[in-house]
PDB file of C-alpha atoms in Angstrom:
ATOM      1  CA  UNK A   1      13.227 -34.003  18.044  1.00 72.00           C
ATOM      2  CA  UNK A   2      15.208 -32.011  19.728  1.00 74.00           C
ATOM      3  CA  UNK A   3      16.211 -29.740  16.521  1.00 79.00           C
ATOM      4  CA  UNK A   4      12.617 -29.323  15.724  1.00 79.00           C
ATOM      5  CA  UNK A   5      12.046 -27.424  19.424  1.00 80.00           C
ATOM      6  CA  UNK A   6      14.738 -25.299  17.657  1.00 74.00           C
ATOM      7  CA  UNK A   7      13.304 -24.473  14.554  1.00 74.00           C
ATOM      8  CA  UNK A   8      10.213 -23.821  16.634  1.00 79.00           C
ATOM      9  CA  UNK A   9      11.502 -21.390  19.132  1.00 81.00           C
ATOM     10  CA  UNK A  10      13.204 -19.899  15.792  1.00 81.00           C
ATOM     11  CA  UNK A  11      10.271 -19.713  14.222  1.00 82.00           C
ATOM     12  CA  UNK A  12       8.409 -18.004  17.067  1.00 85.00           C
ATOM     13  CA  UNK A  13      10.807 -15.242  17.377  1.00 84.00           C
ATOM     14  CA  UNK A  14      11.207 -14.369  13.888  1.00 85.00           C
ATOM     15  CA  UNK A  15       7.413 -14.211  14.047  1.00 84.00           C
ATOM     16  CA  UNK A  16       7.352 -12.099  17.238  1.00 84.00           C
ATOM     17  CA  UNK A  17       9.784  -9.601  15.820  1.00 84.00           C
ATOM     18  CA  UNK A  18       8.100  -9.457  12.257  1.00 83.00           C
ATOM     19  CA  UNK A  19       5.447  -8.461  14.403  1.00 83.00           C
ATOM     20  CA  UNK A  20       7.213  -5.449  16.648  1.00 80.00           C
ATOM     21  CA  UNK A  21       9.319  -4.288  13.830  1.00 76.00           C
ATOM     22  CA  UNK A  22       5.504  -3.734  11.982  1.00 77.00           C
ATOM     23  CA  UNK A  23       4.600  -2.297  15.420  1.00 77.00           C
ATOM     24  CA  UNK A  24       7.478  -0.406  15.233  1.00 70.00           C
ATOM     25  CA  UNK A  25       6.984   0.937  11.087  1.00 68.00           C
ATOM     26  CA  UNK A  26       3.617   1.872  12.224  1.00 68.00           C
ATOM     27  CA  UNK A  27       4.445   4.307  15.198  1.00 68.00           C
ATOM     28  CA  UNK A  28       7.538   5.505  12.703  1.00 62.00           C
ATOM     29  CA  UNK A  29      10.500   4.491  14.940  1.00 59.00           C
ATOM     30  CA  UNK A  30      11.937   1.495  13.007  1.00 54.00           C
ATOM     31  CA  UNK A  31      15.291   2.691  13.130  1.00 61.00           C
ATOM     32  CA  UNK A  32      15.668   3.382  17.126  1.00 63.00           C
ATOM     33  CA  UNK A  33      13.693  -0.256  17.298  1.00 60.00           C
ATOM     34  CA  UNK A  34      15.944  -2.160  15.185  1.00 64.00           C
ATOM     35  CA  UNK A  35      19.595  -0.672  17.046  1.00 66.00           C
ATOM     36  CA  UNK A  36      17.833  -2.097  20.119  1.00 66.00           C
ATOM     37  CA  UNK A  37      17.083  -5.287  18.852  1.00 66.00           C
ATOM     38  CA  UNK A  38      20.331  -6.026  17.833  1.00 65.00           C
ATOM     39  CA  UNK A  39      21.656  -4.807  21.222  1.00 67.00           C
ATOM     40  CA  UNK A  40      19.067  -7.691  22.726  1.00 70.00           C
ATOM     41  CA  UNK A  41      20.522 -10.158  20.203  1.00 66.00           C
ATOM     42  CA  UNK A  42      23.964  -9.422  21.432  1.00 61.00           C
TER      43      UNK A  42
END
């Protein structure tokens, strides 16, 4: 149960930053995007 809420969160995130990094490609600033993604990660 409990590892499922995981996988869901997991899930939802990956999903969420599939969705900014296509955000991101389409305004053309992938590269300043992804540096502060990992920075959020971290």
């Amino acid at each position: 149960r409990i590892r499922k809420t995981i996988w869901k969160k997991k899930g939802y995130w990956v999903a969420l930053k599939a969705f900014s990094l296509a955000k991101s490609l389409s305004t053309g600033n992938s590269k300043s995007f992804f540096v502060q993604q990992i920075q959020t990660l971290e």
